[in-house]
mmCIF file of C-alpha atoms in Angstrom:
data_model
loop_
_atom_site.group_PDB
_atom_site.id
_atom_site.type_symbol
_atom_site.label_atom_id
_atom_site.label_comp_id
_atom_site.label_asym_id
_atom_site.label_seq_id
_atom_site.Cartn_x
_atom_site.Cartn_y
_atom_site.Cartn_z
ATOM 1 C CA UNK A 1 10.923 -168.003 -9.664
ATOM 2 C CA UNK A 2 10.511 -165.058 -7.429
ATOM 3 C CA UNK A 3 13.644 -164.048 -5.570
ATOM 4 C CA UNK A 4 14.132 -161.940 -2.472
ATOM 5 C CA UNK A 5 15.219 -161.919 1.184
ATOM 6 C CA UNK A 6 13.560 -164.094 3.629
ATOM 7 C CA UNK A 7 12.670 -162.482 6.859
ATOM 8 C CA UNK A 8 14.572 -164.146 9.684
ATOM 9 C CA UNK A 9 12.317 -166.127 12.130
ATOM 10 C CA UNK A 10 12.031 -164.858 15.640
ATOM 11 C CA UNK A 11 13.208 -167.196 18.402
ATOM 12 C CA UNK A 12 10.057 -167.316 20.525
ATOM 13 C CA UNK A 13 11.824 -168.414 23.691
ATOM 14 C CA UNK A 14 14.267 -165.527 23.428
ATOM 15 C CA UNK A 15 11.383 -163.184 22.737
ATOM 16 C CA UNK A 16 9.578 -164.605 25.752
ATOM 17 C CA UNK A 17 12.564 -163.974 28.001
ATOM 18 C CA UNK A 18 12.941 -160.501 26.605
ATOM 19 C CA UNK A 19 9.312 -159.661 27.409
ATOM 20 C CA UNK A 20 9.858 -160.858 30.979
ATOM 21 C CA UNK A 21 12.714 -158.378 31.280
ATOM 22 C CA UNK A 22 11.169 -155.314 29.703
ATOM 23 C CA UNK A 23 7.599 -155.704 30.943
ATOM 24 C CA UNK A 24 8.212 -154.801 34.618
ATOM 25 C CA UNK A 25 10.459 -151.952 33.539
ATOM 26 C CA UNK A 26 7.674 -150.514 31.383
ATOM 27 C CA UNK A 27 5.175 -151.023 34.185
ATOM 28 C CA UNK A 28 7.441 -149.015 36.554
ATOM 29 C CA UNK A 29 8.132 -146.359 33.841
ATOM 30 C CA UNK A 30 4.467 -145.907 32.917
ATOM 31 C CA UNK A 31 2.491 -146.730 36.067
ATOM 32 C CA UNK A 32 -0.589 -144.923 34.850
ATOM 33 C CA UNK A 33 -0.582 -146.470 31.332
ATOM 34 C CA UNK A 34 -4.175 -146.996 30.245
ATOM 35 C CA UNK A 35 -6.430 -146.386 27.296
ATOM 36 C CA UNK A 36 -6.244 -142.710 26.189
ATOM 37 C CA UNK A 37 -9.816 -142.452 25.085
ATOM 38 C CA UNK A 38 -12.356 -141.015 27.473
ATOM 39 C CA UNK A 39 -15.468 -143.223 28.203
ATOM 40 C CA UNK A 40 -17.811 -144.166 30.931
ATOM 41 C CA UNK A 41 -19.289 -147.396 29.524
ATOM 42 C CA UNK A 42 -18.734 -149.998 26.867
ATOM 43 C CA UNK A 43 -20.848 -148.250 24.309
ATOM 44 C CA UNK A 44 -18.894 -144.997 24.682
ATOM 45 C CA UNK A 45 -15.552 -146.862 24.267
ATOM 46 C CA UNK A 46 -16.889 -148.626 21.251
ATOM 47 C CA UNK A 47 -17.918 -145.333 19.605
ATOM 48 C CA UNK A 48 -14.652 -143.627 20.584
ATOM 49 C CA UNK A 49 -12.561 -146.544 19.163
ATOM 50 C CA UNK A 50 -14.386 -146.446 15.884
ATOM 51 C CA UNK A 51 -13.759 -142.632 15.707
ATOM 52 C CA UNK A 52 -10.054 -143.191 16.599
ATOM 53 C CA UNK A 53 -9.310 -144.844 13.241
ATOM 54 C CA UNK A 54 -6.931 -142.474 11.373
ATOM 55 C CA UNK A 55 -7.445 -139.857 14.082
ATOM 56 C CA UNK A 56 -5.635 -138.948 17.284
ATOM 57 C CA UNK A 57 -7.131 -139.926 20.583
ATOM 58 C CA UNK A 58 -6.814 -136.321 21.706
ATOM 59 C CA UNK A 59 -9.050 -135.184 18.854
ATOM 60 C CA UNK A 60 -11.552 -138.013 19.500
ATOM 61 C CA UNK A 61 -11.785 -136.921 23.204
ATOM 62 C CA UNK A 62 -12.640 -133.353 22.161
ATOM 63 C CA UNK A 63 -15.445 -134.660 19.837
ATOM 64 C CA UNK A 64 -16.786 -137.251 22.284
ATOM 65 C CA UNK A 65 -16.988 -134.647 25.147
ATOM 66 C CA UNK A 66 -20.117 -133.265 23.317
ATOM 67 C CA UNK A 67 -21.085 -136.286 21.376
ATOM 68 C CA UNK A 68 -21.650 -138.442 24.494
ATOM 69 C CA UNK A 69 -23.987 -135.725 25.978
ATOM 70 C CA UNK A 70 -26.192 -135.920 22.832
ATOM 71 C CA UNK A 71 -26.088 -139.748 22.355
ATOM 72 C CA UNK A 72 -26.444 -141.985 25.350
ATOM 73 C CA UNK A 73 -27.944 -145.223 24.109
ATOM 74 C CA UNK A 74 -27.687 -147.235 20.807
ATOM 75 C CA UNK A 75 -31.182 -145.986 19.972
ATOM 76 C CA UNK A 76 -30.032 -142.375 20.174
ATOM 77 C CA UNK A 77 -27.483 -142.915 17.333
ATOM 78 C CA UNK A 78 -30.291 -144.303 15.153
ATOM 79 C CA UNK A 79 -32.871 -141.617 15.829
ATOM 80 C CA UNK A 80 -30.991 -138.974 13.827
ATOM 81 C CA UNK A 81 -30.273 -138.788 10.078
ATOM 82 C CA UNK A 82 -26.954 -140.229 9.026
ATOM 83 C CA UNK A 83 -25.959 -136.775 7.789
ATOM 84 C CA UNK A 84 -26.505 -135.263 11.225
ATOM 85 C CA UNK A 85 -24.396 -137.914 12.999
ATOM 86 C CA UNK A 86 -21.673 -137.453 10.279
ATOM 87 C CA UNK A 87 -21.575 -133.723 10.933
ATOM 88 C CA UNK A 88 -21.274 -134.316 14.680
ATOM 89 C CA UNK A 89 -18.120 -136.352 14.155
ATOM 90 C CA UNK A 90 -16.787 -134.516 11.072
ATOM 91 C CA UNK A 91 -13.500 -133.370 12.649
ATOM 92 C CA UNK A 92 -12.360 -136.970 13.247
ATOM 93 C CA UNK A 93 -12.014 -137.590 9.476
ATOM 94 C CA UNK A 94 -13.685 -140.192 7.246
ATOM 95 C CA UNK A 95 -16.889 -139.075 9.022
ATOM 96 C CA UNK A 96 -19.348 -140.506 6.501
ATOM 97 C CA UNK A 97 -17.937 -144.095 6.762
ATOM 98 C CA UNK A 98 -17.610 -143.746 10.578
ATOM 99 C CA UNK A 99 -21.168 -142.560 10.887
ATOM 100 C CA UNK A 100 -22.419 -145.507 8.862
ATOM 101 C CA UNK A 101 -20.335 -147.930 10.998
ATOM 102 C CA UNK A 102 -21.652 -146.413 14.182
ATOM 103 C CA UNK A 103 -25.222 -146.727 13.131
ATOM 104 C CA UNK A 104 -24.764 -150.195 11.768
ATOM 105 C CA UNK A 105 -23.045 -151.284 15.000
ATOM 106 C CA UNK A 106 -25.797 -149.783 17.185
ATOM 107 C CA UNK A 107 -28.407 -151.478 15.046
ATOM 108 C CA UNK A 108 -26.746 -154.892 15.589
ATOM 109 C CA UNK A 109 -26.431 -154.175 19.349
ATOM 110 C CA UNK A 110 -30.137 -153.594 19.551
ATOM 111 C CA UNK A 111 -31.210 -156.387 17.276
ATOM 112 C CA UNK A 112 -28.765 -159.119 18.198
ATOM 113 C CA UNK A 113 -27.707 -158.359 21.775
ATOM 114 C CA UNK A 114 -30.696 -156.708 23.481
ATOM 115 C CA UNK A 115 -29.222 -153.197 23.477
ATOM 116 C CA UNK A 116 -26.001 -154.042 25.282
ATOM 117 C CA UNK A 117 -22.512 -154.200 23.962
ATOM 118 C CA UNK A 118 -21.518 -157.882 23.848
ATOM 119 C CA UNK A 119 -18.715 -159.258 26.068
ATOM 120 C CA UNK A 120 -16.988 -161.788 23.776
ATOM 121 C CA UNK A 121 -14.683 -161.495 20.770
ATOM 122 C CA UNK A 122 -16.994 -163.635 18.619
ATOM 123 C CA UNK A 123 -19.978 -161.382 19.360
ATOM 124 C CA UNK A 124 -18.098 -158.213 19.043
ATOM 125 C CA UNK A 125 -16.813 -159.096 15.588
ATOM 126 C CA UNK A 126 -20.509 -159.307 14.425
ATOM 127 C CA UNK A 127 -20.755 -155.523 14.950
ATOM 128 C CA UNK A 128 -20.166 -153.486 11.804
ATOM 129 C CA UNK A 129 -16.924 -151.477 11.957
ATOM 130 C CA UNK A 130 -15.469 -153.650 14.701
ATOM 131 C CA UNK A 131 -12.270 -155.691 13.995
ATOM 132 C CA UNK A 132 -10.097 -157.532 16.455
ATOM 133 C CA UNK A 133 -8.266 -154.420 17.534
ATOM 134 C CA UNK A 134 -11.453 -152.600 18.487
ATOM 135 C CA UNK A 135 -12.827 -155.757 20.108
ATOM 136 C CA UNK A 136 -9.633 -156.175 22.187
ATOM 137 C CA UNK A 137 -9.831 -152.560 23.374
ATOM 138 C CA UNK A 138 -13.360 -153.171 24.678
ATOM 139 C CA UNK A 139 -12.624 -156.526 26.093
ATOM 140 C CA UNK A 140 -9.562 -155.478 27.906
ATOM 141 C CA UNK A 141 -10.849 -152.172 29.330
ATOM 142 C CA UNK A 142 -14.498 -152.701 29.848
ATOM 143 C CA UNK A 143 -14.787 -156.345 30.697
ATOM 144 C CA UNK A 144 -11.420 -157.096 32.268
ATOM 145 C CA UNK A 145 -10.593 -159.888 29.754
ATOM 146 C CA UNK A 146 -6.886 -160.374 28.704
ATOM 147 C CA UNK A 147 -6.458 -158.656 25.367
ATOM 148 C CA UNK A 148 -3.526 -157.764 23.144
ATOM 149 C CA UNK A 149 -4.273 -154.555 21.224
ATOM 150 C CA UNK A 150 -2.191 -154.316 18.036
ATOM 151 C CA UNK A 151 -2.185 -150.742 16.919
ATOM 152 C CA UNK A 152 0.533 -148.914 15.057
ATOM 153 C CA UNK A 153 2.652 -148.646 18.197
ATOM 154 C CA UNK A 154 2.518 -152.379 18.826
ATOM 155 C CA UNK A 155 3.373 -153.223 15.231
ATOM 156 C CA UNK A 156 6.441 -150.833 15.314
ATOM 157 C CA UNK A 157 7.761 -151.756 18.713
ATOM 158 C CA UNK A 158 7.235 -155.524 18.460
ATOM 159 C CA UNK A 159 9.605 -155.443 15.450
ATOM 160 C CA UNK A 160 12.073 -153.137 16.973
ATOM 161 C CA UNK A 161 12.170 -155.151 20.203
ATOM 162 C CA UNK A 162 12.636 -158.392 18.306
ATOM 163 C CA UNK A 163 9.404 -159.920 19.476
ATOM 164 C CA UNK A 164 7.841 -160.503 16.070
ATOM 165 C CA UNK A 165 8.409 -159.737 12.328
ATOM 166 C CA UNK A 166 4.690 -159.820 11.590
ATOM 167 C CA UNK A 167 3.239 -156.832 9.742
ATOM 168 C CA UNK A 168 -0.282 -158.117 9.848
ATOM 169 C CA UNK A 169 -1.951 -157.021 13.138
ATOM 170 C CA UNK A 170 -4.017 -160.211 13.551
ATOM 171 C CA UNK A 171 -0.990 -162.500 13.016
ATOM 172 C CA UNK A 172 1.000 -160.260 15.315
ATOM 173 C CA UNK A 173 -1.734 -160.544 18.001
ATOM 174 C CA UNK A 174 -1.619 -164.304 17.981
ATOM 175 C CA UNK A 175 2.242 -164.462 18.019
ATOM 176 C CA UNK A 176 2.279 -162.090 21.029
ATOM 177 C CA UNK A 177 -0.200 -164.262 22.842
ATOM 178 C CA UNK A 178 2.483 -166.973 22.848
ATOM 179 C CA UNK A 179 5.282 -164.802 24.322
ATOM 180 C CA UNK A 180 3.555 -162.212 26.553
ATOM 181 C CA UNK A 181 2.336 -163.441 29.968
ATOM 182 C CA UNK A 182 -1.468 -163.532 30.047
ATOM 183 C CA UNK A 183 -1.758 -162.409 33.675
ATOM 184 C CA UNK A 184 1.717 -161.563 35.090
ATOM 185 C CA UNK A 185 2.589 -157.863 35.518
ATOM 186 C CA UNK A 186 -0.943 -156.959 34.572
ATOM 187 C CA UNK A 187 -1.127 -159.329 31.577
ATOM 188 C CA UNK A 188 -1.868 -158.771 27.890
ATOM 189 C CA UNK A 189 -3.940 -155.576 28.249
ATOM 190 C CA UNK A 190 -1.453 -153.822 30.467
ATOM 191 C CA UNK A 191 1.435 -154.763 28.154
ATOM 192 C CA UNK A 192 -0.538 -153.220 25.250
ATOM 193 C CA UNK A 193 -1.013 -149.954 27.251
ATOM 194 C CA UNK A 194 2.675 -149.792 28.224
ATOM 195 C CA UNK A 195 3.793 -150.249 24.556
ATOM 196 C CA UNK A 196 1.473 -147.436 23.459
ATOM 197 C CA UNK A 197 2.850 -145.144 26.166
ATOM 198 C CA UNK A 198 6.414 -146.077 25.385
ATOM 199 C CA UNK A 199 5.759 -145.616 21.654
ATOM 200 C CA UNK A 200 4.473 -142.096 22.266
ATOM 201 C CA UNK A 201 6.988 -140.976 24.856
ATOM 202 C CA UNK A 202 10.224 -142.610 23.684
ATOM 203 C CA UNK A 203 10.178 -145.103 20.837
ATOM 204 C CA UNK A 204 8.608 -142.772 18.289
ATOM 205 C CA UNK A 205 8.210 -143.667 14.641
ATOM 206 C CA UNK A 206 10.536 -140.946 13.301
ATOM 207 C CA UNK A 207 13.211 -140.652 15.870
ATOM 208 C CA UNK A 208 13.363 -143.182 18.759
ATOM 209 C CA UNK A 209 15.153 -141.878 21.806
ATOM 210 C CA UNK A 210 17.432 -144.876 22.404
ATOM 211 C CA UNK A 211 19.708 -142.768 24.631
ATOM 212 C CA UNK A 212 16.837 -142.147 27.099
ATOM 213 C CA UNK A 213 15.134 -145.469 26.749
ATOM 214 C CA UNK A 214 14.739 -147.509 29.983
ATOM 215 C CA UNK A 215 14.710 -150.838 28.093
ATOM 216 C CA UNK A 216 17.485 -150.069 25.561
ATOM 217 C CA UNK A 217 19.798 -152.617 27.000
ATOM 218 C CA UNK A 218 17.315 -155.377 26.075
ATOM 219 C CA UNK A 219 16.434 -153.975 22.652
ATOM 220 C CA UNK A 220 18.187 -155.497 19.591
ATOM 221 C CA UNK A 221 17.506 -152.257 17.630
ATOM 222 C CA UNK A 222 18.912 -149.789 20.111
ATOM 223 C CA UNK A 223 21.033 -147.182 18.486
ATOM 224 C CA UNK A 224 20.148 -148.381 14.985
ATOM 225 C CA UNK A 225 17.937 -146.654 12.387
ATOM 226 C CA UNK A 226 14.928 -149.023 12.278
#
């Protein structure tokens, strides 16, 4: 029989009350919290989010500054050889796979959705290279739909803040849906942006600045090495 420690279950009501305390503080601390990727339309955000996998948003923004001048429609991404597109996005890393995903997604957009990026989770997940995280980025930022975005910051901070012990982003997303207000304080999407900003500015992976943290008094991990 396998032995090992069981992860303690999170009290969802306590987690819900903690969110209600920390969310307005985060909103006040990061009033300009929003997606860090530059884009002008849903297609651009879709492409930028695919490129952001294993790459910094800052690097993606440098690449897309020129990329979005060259490619303006789904058809544009399919007109060039795969090798040319891959070269255009080389500095984002994993460029061959990303180029394949971009072209496959654009092909689906044309063939299944009349050339427009779809507006539902179910349809977005039909696009190659698009998982729930990418879909939520698009839904929340382009279409104004409540969306919890589970990136590395959300995974790290949800655990430190005692909101969830989930390490799987999809399971974490559904747990957070139960404890984060869907509309209040800006709702799920704004909570996601605030968490990212807080994760970058204060609650970093290597050395969280608990002494300078505006929500430390509500954090069960404050002052601990987590």
